[in-house]
Coordinates of C-alpha atoms (C1' of nucleotides) in Angstrom, one line a residue:
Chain A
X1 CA -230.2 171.5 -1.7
X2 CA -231.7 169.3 1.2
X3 CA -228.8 166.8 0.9
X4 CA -228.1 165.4 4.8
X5 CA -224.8 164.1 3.9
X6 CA -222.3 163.7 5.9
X7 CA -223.5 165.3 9.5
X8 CA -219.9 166.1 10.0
X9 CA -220.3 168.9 12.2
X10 CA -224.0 169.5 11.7
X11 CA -227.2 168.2 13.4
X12 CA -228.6 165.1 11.8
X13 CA -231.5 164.6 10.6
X14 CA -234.5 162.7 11.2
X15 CA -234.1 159.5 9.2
X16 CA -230.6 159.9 10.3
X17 CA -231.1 159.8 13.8
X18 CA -233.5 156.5 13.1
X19 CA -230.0 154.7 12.1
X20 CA -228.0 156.1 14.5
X21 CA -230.6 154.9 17.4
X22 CA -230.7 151.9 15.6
X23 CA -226.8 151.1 15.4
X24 CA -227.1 152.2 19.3
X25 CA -229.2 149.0 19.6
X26 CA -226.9 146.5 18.0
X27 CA -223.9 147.7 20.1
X28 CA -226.5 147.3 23.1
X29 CA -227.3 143.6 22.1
X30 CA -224.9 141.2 24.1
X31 CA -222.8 138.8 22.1
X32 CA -223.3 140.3 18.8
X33 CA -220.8 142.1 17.2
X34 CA -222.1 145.6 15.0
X35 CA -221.4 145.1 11.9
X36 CA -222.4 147.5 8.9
X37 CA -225.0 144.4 7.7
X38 CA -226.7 144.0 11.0
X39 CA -227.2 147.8 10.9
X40 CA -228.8 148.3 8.0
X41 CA -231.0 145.4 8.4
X42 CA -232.1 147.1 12.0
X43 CA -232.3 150.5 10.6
X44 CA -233.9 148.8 7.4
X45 CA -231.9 150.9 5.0
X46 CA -228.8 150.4 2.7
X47 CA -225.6 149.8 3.2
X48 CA -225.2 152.0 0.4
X49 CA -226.5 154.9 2.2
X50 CA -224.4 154.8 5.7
X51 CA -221.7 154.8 3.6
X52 CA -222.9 157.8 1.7
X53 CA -223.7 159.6 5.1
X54 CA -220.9 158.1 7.6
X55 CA -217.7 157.6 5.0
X56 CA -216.7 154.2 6.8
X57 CA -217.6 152.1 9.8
X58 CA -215.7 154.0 12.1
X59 CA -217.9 157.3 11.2
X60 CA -220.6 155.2 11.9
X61 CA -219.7 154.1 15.2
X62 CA -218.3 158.0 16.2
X63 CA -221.4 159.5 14.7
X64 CA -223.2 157.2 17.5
X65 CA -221.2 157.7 20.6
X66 CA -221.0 161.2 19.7
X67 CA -225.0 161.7 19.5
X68 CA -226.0 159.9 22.4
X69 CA -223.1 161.0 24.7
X70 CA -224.2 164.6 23.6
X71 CA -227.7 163.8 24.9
X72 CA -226.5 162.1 28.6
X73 CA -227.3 165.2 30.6
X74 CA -227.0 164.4 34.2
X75 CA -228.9 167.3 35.2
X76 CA -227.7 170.9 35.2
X77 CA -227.5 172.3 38.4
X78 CA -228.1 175.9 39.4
X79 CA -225.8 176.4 42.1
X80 CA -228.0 179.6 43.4
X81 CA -227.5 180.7 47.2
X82 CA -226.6 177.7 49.5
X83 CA -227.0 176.1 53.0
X84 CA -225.9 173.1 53.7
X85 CA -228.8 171.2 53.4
X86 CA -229.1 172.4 49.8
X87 CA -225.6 171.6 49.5
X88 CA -226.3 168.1 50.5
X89 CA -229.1 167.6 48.4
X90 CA -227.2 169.0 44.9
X91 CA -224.8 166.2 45.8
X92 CA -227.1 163.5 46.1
X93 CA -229.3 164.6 43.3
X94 CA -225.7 164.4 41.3
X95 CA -224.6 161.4 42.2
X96 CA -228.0 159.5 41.8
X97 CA -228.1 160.6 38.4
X98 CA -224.5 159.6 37.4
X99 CA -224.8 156.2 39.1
X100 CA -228.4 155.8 37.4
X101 CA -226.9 156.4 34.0
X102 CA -223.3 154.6 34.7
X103 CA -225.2 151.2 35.4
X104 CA -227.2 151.5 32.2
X105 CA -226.8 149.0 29.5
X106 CA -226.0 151.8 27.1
X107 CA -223.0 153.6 29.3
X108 CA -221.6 150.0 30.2
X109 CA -222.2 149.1 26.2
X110 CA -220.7 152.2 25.3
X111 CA -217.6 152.1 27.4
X112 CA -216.6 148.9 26.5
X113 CA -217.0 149.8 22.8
X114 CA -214.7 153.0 23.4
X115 CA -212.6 151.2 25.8
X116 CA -211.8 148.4 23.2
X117 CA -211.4 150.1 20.4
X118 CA -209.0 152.9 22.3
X119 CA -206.7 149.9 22.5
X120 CA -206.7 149.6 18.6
X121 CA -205.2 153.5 18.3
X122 CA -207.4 154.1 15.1
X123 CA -210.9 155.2 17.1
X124 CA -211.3 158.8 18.8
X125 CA -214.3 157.4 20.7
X126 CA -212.6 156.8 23.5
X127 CA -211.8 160.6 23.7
X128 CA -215.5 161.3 23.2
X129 CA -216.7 159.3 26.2
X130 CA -214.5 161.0 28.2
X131 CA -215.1 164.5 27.0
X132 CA -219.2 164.1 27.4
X133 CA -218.6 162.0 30.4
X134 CA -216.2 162.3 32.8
X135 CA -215.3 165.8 31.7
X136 CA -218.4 167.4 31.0
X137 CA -219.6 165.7 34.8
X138 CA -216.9 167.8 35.9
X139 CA -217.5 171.0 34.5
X140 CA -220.9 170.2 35.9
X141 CA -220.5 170.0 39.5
X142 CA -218.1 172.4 40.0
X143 CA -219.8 175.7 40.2
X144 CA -221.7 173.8 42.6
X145 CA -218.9 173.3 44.2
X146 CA -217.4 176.4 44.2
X147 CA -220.1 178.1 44.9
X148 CA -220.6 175.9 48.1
X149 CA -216.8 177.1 49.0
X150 CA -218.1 180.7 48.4
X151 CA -221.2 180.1 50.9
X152 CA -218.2 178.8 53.4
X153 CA -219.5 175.3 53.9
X154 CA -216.9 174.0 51.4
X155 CA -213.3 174.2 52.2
X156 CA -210.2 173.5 49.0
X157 CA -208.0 174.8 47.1
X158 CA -208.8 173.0 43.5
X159 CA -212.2 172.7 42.4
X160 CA -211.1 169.9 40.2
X161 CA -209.0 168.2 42.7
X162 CA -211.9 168.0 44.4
X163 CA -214.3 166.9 42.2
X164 CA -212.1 164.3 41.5
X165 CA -212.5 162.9 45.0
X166 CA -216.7 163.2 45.0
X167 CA -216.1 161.2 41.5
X168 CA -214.0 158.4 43.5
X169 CA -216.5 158.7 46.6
X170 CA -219.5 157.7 43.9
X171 CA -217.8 155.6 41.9
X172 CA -216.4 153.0 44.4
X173 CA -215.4 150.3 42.4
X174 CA -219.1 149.6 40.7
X175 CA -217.9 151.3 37.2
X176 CA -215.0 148.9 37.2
X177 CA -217.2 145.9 38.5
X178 CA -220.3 146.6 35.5
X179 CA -217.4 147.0 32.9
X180 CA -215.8 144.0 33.7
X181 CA -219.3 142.2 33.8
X182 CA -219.6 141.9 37.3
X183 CA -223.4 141.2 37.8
X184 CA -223.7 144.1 40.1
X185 CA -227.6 145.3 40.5
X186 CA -228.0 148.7 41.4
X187 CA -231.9 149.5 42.3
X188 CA -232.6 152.5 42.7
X189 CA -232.7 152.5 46.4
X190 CA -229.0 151.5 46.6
X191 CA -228.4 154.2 44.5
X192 CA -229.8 156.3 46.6
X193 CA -227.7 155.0 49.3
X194 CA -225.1 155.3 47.3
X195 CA -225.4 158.5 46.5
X196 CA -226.6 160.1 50.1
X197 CA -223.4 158.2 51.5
X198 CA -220.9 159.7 48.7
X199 CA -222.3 163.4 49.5
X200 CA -222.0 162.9 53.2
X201 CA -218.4 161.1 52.9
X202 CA -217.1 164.4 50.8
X203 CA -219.3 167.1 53.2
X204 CA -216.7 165.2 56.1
X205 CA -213.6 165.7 54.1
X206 CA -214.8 169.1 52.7
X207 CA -217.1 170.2 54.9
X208 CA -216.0 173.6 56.4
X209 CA -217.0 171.8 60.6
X210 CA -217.3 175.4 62.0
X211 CA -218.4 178.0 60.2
X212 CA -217.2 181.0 61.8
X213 CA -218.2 184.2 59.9
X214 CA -215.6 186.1 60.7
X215 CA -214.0 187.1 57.4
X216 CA -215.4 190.1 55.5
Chain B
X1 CA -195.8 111.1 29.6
X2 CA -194.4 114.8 29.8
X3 CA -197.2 116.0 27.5
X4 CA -197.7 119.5 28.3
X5 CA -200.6 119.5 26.6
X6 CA -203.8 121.4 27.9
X7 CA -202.6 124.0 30.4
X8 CA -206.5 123.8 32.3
X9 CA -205.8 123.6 35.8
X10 CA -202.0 122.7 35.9
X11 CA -199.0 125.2 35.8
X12 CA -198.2 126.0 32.1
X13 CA -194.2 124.7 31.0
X14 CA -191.5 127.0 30.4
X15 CA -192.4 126.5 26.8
X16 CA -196.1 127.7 27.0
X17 CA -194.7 130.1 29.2
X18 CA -193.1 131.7 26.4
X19 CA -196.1 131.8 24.8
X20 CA -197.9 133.2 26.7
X21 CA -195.5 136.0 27.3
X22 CA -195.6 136.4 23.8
X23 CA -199.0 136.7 23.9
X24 CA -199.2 139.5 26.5
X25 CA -196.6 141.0 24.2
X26 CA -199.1 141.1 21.4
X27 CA -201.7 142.7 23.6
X28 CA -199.3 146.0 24.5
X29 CA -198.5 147.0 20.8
X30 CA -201.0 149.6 20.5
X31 CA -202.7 149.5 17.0
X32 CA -202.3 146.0 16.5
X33 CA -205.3 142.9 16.8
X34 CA -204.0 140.0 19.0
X35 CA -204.3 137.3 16.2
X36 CA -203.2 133.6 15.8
X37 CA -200.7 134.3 13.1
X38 CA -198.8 137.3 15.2
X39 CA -198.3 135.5 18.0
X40 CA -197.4 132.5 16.6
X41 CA -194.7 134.8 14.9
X42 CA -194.1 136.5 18.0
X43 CA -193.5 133.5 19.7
X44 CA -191.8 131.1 17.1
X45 CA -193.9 128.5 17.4
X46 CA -196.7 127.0 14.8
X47 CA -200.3 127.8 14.9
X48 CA -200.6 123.5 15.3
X49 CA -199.0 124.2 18.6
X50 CA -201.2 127.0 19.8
X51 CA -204.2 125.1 18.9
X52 CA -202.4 122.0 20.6
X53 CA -202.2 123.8 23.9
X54 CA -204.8 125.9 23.9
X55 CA -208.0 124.8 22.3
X56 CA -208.5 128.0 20.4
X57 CA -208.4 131.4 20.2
X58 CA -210.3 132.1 23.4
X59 CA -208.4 129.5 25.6
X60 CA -205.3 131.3 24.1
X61 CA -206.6 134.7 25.8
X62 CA -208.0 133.0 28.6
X63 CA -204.9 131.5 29.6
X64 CA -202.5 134.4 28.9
X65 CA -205.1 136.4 31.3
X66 CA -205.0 134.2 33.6
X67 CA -201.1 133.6 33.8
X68 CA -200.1 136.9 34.4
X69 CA -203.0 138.6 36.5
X70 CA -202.2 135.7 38.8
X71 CA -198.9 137.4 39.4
X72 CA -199.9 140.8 39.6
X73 CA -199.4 140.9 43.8
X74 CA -199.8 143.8 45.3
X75 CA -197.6 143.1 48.0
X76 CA -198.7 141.1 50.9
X77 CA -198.7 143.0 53.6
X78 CA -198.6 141.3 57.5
X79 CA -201.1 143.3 59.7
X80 CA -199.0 142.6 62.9
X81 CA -199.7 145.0 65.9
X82 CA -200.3 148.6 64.4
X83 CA -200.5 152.3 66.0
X84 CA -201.5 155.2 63.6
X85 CA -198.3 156.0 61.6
X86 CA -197.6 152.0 61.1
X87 CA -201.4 151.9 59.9
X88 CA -200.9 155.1 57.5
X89 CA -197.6 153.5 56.1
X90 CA -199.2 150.5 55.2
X91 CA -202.3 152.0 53.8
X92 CA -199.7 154.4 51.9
X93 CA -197.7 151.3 50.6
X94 CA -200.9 149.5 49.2
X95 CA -202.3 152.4 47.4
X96 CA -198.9 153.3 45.9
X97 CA -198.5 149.6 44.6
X98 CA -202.1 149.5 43.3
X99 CA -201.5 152.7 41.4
X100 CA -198.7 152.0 40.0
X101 CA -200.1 148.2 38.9
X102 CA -203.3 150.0 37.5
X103 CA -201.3 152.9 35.3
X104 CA -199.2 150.0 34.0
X105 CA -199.4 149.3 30.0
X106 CA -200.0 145.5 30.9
X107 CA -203.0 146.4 33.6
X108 CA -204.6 148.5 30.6
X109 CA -204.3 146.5 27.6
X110 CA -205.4 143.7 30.0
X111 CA -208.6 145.5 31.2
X112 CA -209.2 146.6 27.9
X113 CA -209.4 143.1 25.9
X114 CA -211.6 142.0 29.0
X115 CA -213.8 145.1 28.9
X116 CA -213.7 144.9 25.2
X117 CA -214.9 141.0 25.1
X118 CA -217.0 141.1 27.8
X119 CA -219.7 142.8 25.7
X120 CA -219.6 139.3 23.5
X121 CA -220.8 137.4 26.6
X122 CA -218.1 134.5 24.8
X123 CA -215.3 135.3 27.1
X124 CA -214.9 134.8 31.0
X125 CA -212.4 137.1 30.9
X126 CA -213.8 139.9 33.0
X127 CA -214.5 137.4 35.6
X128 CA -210.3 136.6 36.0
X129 CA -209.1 140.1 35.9
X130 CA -211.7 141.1 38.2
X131 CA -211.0 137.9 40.6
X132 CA -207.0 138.6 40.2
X133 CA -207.7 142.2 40.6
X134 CA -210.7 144.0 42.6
X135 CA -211.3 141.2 44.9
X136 CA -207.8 140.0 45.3
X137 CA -207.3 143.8 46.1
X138 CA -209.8 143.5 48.6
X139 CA -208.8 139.8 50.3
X140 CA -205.5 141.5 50.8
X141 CA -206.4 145.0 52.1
X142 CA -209.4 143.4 54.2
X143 CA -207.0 142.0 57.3
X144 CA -205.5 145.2 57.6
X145 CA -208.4 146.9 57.9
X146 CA -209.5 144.9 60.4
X147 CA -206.5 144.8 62.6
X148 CA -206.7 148.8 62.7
X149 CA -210.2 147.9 64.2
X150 CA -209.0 145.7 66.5
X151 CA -206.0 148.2 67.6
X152 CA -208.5 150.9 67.9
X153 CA -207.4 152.9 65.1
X154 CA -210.8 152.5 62.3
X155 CA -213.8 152.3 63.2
X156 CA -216.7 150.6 60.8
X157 CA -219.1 148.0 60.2
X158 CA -218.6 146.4 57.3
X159 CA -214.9 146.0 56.2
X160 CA -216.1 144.9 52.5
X161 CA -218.1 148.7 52.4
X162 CA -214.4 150.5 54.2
X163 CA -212.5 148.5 51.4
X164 CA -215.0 149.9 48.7
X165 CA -214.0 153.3 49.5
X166 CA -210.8 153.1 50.4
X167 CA -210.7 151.4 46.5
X168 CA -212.8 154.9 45.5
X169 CA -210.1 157.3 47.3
X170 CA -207.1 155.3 45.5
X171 CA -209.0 155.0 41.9
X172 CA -211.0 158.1 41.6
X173 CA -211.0 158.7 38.4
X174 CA -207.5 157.7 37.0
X175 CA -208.9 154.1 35.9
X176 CA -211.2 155.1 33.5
X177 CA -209.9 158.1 32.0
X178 CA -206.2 155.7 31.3
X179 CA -208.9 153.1 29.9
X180 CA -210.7 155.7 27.7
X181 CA -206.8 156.7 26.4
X182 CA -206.6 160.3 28.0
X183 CA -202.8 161.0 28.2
X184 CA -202.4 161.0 31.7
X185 CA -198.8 160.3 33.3
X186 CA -198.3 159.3 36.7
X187 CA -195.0 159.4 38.2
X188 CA -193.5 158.1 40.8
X189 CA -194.3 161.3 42.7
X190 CA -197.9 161.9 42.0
X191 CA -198.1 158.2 42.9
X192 CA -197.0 158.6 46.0
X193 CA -198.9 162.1 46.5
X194 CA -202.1 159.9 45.5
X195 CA -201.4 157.2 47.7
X196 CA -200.8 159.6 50.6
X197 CA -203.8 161.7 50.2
X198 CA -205.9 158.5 49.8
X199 CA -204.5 157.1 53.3
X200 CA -205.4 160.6 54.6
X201 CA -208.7 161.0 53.4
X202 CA -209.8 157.1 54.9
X203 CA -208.3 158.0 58.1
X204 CA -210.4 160.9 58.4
X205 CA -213.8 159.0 56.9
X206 CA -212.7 156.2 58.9
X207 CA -210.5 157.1 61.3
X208 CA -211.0 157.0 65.3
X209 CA -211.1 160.6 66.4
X210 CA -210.4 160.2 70.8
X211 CA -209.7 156.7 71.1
X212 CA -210.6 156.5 74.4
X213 CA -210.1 153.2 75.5
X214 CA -213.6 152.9 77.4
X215 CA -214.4 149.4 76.6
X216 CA -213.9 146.8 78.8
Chain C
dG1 C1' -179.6 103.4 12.5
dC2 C1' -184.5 103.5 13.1
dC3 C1' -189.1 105.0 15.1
dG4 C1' -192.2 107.9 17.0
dA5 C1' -193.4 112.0 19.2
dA6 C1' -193.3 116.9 19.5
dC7 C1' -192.9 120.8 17.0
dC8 C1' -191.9 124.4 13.3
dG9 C1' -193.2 126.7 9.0
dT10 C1' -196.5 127.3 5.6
dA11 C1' -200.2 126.4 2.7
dA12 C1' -205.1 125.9 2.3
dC13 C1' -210.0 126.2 3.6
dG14 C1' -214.2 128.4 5.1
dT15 C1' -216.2 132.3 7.2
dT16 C1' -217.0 136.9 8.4
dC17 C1' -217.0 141.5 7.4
dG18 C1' -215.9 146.1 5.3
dT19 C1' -216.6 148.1 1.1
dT20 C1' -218.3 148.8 -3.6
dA21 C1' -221.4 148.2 -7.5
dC22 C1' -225.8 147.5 -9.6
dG23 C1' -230.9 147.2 -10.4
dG24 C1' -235.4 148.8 -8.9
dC25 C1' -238.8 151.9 -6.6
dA26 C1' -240.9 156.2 -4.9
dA27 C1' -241.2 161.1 -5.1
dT28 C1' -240.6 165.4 -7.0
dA29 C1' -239.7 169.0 -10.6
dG30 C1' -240.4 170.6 -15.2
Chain D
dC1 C1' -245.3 161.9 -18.9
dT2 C1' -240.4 162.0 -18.3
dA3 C1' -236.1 162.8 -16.1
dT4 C1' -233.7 163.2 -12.0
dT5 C1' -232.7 162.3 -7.3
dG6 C1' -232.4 159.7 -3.2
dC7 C1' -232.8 155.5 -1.2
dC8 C1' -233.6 150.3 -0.6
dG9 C1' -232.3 145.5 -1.3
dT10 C1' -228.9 142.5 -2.7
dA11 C1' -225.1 140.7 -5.0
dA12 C1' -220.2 140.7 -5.4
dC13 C1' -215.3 141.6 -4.4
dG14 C1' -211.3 141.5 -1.5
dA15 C1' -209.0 141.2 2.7
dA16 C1' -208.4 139.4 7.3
dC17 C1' -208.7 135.8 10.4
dG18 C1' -209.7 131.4 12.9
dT19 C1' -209.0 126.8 12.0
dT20 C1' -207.2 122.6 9.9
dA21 C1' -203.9 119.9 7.3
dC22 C1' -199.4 118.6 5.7
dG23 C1' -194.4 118.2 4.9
dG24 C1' -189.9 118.7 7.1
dT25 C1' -186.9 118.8 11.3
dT26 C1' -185.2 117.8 15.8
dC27 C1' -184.6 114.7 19.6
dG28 C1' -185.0 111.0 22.9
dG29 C1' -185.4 105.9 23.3
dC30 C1' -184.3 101.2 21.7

DNA sequence: GCCGAACCGTAACGTTCGTTACGGCAATAG
DNA sequence: CTATTGCCGTAACGAACGTTACGGTTCGGC
């Protein structure tokens, strides 16, 4: 009754995982497309059995983006009690890790995989990416956020409107640039940089400038 | 000696024009691979033709690219002699068009293809949609930024760093998540909301708080 | 009226790739 | 030992697609 199967909705297993990490590789190899041949000759097993566990190519490819964008953890953040300096250095900690995994070959390989095949209208990866990216980044850093506004050194209405502006303040125009194959090199000082100018670009938009504590 | 032939460096004919807006055409249809045969359909023209013109399949692409992010223009704007509100309305005006170019079915199926075959390191298509888009954007936004300097108005070192955030306050995260395929409308009105709350956010980042005229 | 060039429509070729089928090997249960 | 199961390696099928070739048509020039 050991049968992995399909691992529809389930964990899979070892030997699974071994073809999934190896499919990861092909889509990280430039100018080679993955096909279900090239896989099984990485993952040295048949094409008989992804089939048998992954139905088609496309379960394949979702089985992959799904598993590895499941395991991009930026770093959970406790909010706990805040000054600003704490406040400043969650921010930064976020935004180095989401630039650090952003410029890596497999977020830029990924992306472009979800992003082409979204224009095909069969694949759901696209909807994946964004749901362990983007979305998932959000839900994130917004008890930080929030609990920031509730420590009165963070000043908005919409915690999502206002994560929305930290993502724009990191971002810049470098996801764009790596997708597009811009060869943009991001060490990790000038992701640092990056990241400590981000935080203190949205501390002077959000930044509650005197804090008065004369509510309560 | 009216051979059209090769379209390399030279302005395509009204002919290959039609091609290549048959081309694009191709490229919108969600669902549906850009192939020889459907836009040699599309266009009512023979495959010999296409091959004629434009090399192969790649040239095709490259040129279609090409042709129509060379007129995607955001609206030149003059930077003439500015004060605040002139400086806000023109930030305002460039956001809104870039927005509204970016959220465009053409401006996503075009990123797409690039995104999507610049992970075959074939195509130097990632290289002419950024070069007609990100740093066209920023050749264009670049004089205004700097005649607010001059007038008083912004205050920064490096105009290609303002731009790059300015870029981050209009983007945030609407590029990617329409690239990804997340169902997100934006109207004329959240364009122009966006637009205005990215002009308001660089004037305060960038902005000059007492502009007192102390230099001499 | 004839010629050649350009072009259309379509057939054909070769390759790639997704998918399926088949034979063999190792392990495990009875 | 034997049967069964799961998997590997490979061959084979069929479809899609890029590319080339060919016959037929239109059109400008002499």
């Amino acid at each position: 009754m050991s049968q992995p199967e399909a691992p529809t909705e389930q964990q899979p297993s070892p030997r699974q995982i071994e073809v999934l990490e190896a499919t990861l590789r092909q889509m990280l190899v430039e100018g080679q497309a993955v096909t279900m041949n090239s896989v099984a000759r990485a993952a040295s097993c048949s094409k008989e059995t992804l089939y048998k566990w992954f139905g088609d190519r496309e379960g394949l490819l979702t089985a992959t983006v799904k598993w590895k964008a499941s395991r991009v953890h930026v770093g959970a953040i406790e909010p706990g009690r805040l000054d600003r300096a704490a406040l400043v250095a969650r921010l930064e900690e976020f935004a180095s890790n989401w630039l650090a995994v952003i410029s890596s070959e497999t977020s830029i390989a990924l992306n472009r995989i979800a992003m082409g095949e979204a224009g095909t209208g069969k694949h759901s990866l696209g909807a994946i990416v964004l749901e362990n990216g983007r979305f998932a980044l959000g839900a994130r850093l917004k008890p930080v956020l929030e609990a920031g506004r509730a420590a009165r050194l963070l000043e908005f209405q919409d915690s999502e409107e206002a994560f929305r502006t930290f993502f724009g303040l990191m971002a810049r125009d470098v996801q764009i640039r790596l997708l597009l194959g811009d060869a943009l090199v991001l060490s990790s000082a000038t992701i640092h940089q990056e990241a400590a100018r981000a935080a203190t670009q949205f501390l002077a938009l959000y930044g509650v400038e005197n804090p008065t504590g004369s509510a309560g």
